[in-house]
Coordinates of C-alpha atoms in Angstrom, one line a residue:
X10 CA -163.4 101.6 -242.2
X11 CA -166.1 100.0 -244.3
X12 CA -164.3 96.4 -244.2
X13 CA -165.1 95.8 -240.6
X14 CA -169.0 96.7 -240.7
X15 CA -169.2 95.0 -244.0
X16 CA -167.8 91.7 -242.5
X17 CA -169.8 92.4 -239.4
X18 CA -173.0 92.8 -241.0
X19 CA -171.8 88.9 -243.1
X20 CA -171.0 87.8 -240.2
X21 CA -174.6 88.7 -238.4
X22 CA -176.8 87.5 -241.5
X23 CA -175.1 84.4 -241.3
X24 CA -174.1 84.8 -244.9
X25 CA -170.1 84.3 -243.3
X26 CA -171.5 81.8 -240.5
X27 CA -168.1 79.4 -241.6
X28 CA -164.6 81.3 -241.9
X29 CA -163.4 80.8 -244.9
X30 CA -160.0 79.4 -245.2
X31 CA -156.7 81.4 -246.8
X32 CA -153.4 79.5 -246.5
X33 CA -150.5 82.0 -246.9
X34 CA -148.6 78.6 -248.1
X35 CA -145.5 80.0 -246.4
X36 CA -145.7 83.5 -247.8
X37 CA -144.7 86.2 -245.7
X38 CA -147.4 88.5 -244.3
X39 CA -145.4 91.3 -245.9
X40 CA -146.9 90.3 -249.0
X41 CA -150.2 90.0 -247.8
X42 CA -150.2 93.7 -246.0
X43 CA -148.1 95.7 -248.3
X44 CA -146.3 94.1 -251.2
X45 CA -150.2 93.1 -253.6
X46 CA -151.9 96.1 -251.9
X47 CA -149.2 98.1 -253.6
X48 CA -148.8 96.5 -256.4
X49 CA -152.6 96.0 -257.0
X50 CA -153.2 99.8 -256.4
X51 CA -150.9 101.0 -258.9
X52 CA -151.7 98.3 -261.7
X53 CA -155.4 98.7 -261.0
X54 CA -156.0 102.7 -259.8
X55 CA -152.5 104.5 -261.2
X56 CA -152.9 102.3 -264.8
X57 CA -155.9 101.1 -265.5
X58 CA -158.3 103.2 -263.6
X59 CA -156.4 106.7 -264.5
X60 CA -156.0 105.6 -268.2
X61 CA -160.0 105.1 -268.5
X62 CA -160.5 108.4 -266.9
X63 CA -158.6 110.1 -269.7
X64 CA -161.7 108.9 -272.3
X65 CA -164.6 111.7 -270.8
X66 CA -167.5 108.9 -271.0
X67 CA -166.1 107.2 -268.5
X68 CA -165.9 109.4 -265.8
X69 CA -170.2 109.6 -266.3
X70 CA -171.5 107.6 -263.7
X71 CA -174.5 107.0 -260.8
X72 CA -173.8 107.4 -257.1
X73 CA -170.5 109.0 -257.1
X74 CA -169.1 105.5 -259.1
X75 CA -168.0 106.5 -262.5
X76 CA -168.1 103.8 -265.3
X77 CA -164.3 104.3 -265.0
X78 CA -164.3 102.3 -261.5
X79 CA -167.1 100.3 -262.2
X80 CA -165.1 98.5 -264.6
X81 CA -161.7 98.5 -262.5
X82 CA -163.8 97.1 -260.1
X83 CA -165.1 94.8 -261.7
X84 CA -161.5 93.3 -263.4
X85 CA -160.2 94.1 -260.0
X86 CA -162.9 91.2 -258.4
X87 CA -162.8 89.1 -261.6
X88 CA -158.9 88.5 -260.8
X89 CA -159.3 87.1 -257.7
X90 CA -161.6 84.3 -258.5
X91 CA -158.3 83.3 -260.0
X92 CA -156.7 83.2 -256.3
X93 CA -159.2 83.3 -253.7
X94 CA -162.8 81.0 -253.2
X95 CA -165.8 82.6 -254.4
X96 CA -166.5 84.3 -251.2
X97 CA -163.4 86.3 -250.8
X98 CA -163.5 87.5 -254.7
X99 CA -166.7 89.0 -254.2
X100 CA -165.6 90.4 -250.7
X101 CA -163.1 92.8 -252.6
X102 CA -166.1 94.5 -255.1
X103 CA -167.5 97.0 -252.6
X104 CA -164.1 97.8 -251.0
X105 CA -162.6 98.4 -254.9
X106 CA -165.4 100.7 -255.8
X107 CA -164.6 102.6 -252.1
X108 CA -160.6 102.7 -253.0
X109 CA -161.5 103.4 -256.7
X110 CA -163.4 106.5 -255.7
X111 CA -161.2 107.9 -252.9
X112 CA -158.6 107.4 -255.8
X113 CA -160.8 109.8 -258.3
X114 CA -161.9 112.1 -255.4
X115 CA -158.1 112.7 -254.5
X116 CA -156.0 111.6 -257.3
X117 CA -153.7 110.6 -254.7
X118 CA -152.9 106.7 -254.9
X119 CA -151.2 106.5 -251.4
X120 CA -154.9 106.9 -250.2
X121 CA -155.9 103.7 -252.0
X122 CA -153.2 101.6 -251.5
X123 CA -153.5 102.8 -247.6
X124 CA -157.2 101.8 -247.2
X125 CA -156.0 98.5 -249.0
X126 CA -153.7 97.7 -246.5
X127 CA -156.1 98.4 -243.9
X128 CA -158.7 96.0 -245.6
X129 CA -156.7 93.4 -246.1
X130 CA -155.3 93.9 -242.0
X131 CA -158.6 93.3 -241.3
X132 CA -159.5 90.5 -243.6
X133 CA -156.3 88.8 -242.0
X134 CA -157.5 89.2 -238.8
X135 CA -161.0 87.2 -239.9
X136 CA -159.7 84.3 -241.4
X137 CA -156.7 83.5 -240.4
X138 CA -157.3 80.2 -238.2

């Protein structure tokens, strides 16, 4: 839900005036739409995430964010300057910290990994050429 609007509102500052480009080099989209998001989810929510919530300081936090998905988040984006241009790894912060809390709100990691999937439909949808 929030990946559209938050595109939109790039998109109307003129902050994502120029598409940015994301060659799938001959990957199957199947990786793209469920394969990472899984993957991803369950490294980053169901491992990391969970395993800092078991320490009680870092489920403190402001703004519903606990320090626990602050610093998921923040792993999570600092991975994919590895893969992705500047632009898209900091296009994956503010949707983290959204997957990261419906993951602590719910303890359900389906609910993560689903609004991955739906994030990275859309981002699809924005840059492919």
């Amino acid at each position: 839900m929030v990946a559209p609007v938050f595109l939109l509102a790039g998109l109307a500052t003129g902050i994502l005036s120029d598409r940015p480009s994301f060659d799938f080099d001959g990957e199957p989209l199947v990786w793209f739409l469920i394969v990472y998001p899984v993957c991803e989810e369950v490294v980053f929510r169901g491992v990391i995430q969970r395993s800092l919530l078991g320490w009680a300081p870092m489920r403190r936090g402001m703004a519903g964010v606990s320090i626990a998905n602050l610093l998921t988040s923040l792993l999570f984006t600092g991975i994919h300057f590895w893969s992705h241009d500047v632009l898209l790894a900091l296009l994956v912060f503010l949707p983290s910290l959204i997957f990261g809390y419906c993951y602590e709100m719910t303890r359900w990691l389906t609910i993560a990994i689903g609004l991955h999937v739906w994030y990275n439909l859309i981002a699809l949808f924005w840059v492919w050429p």
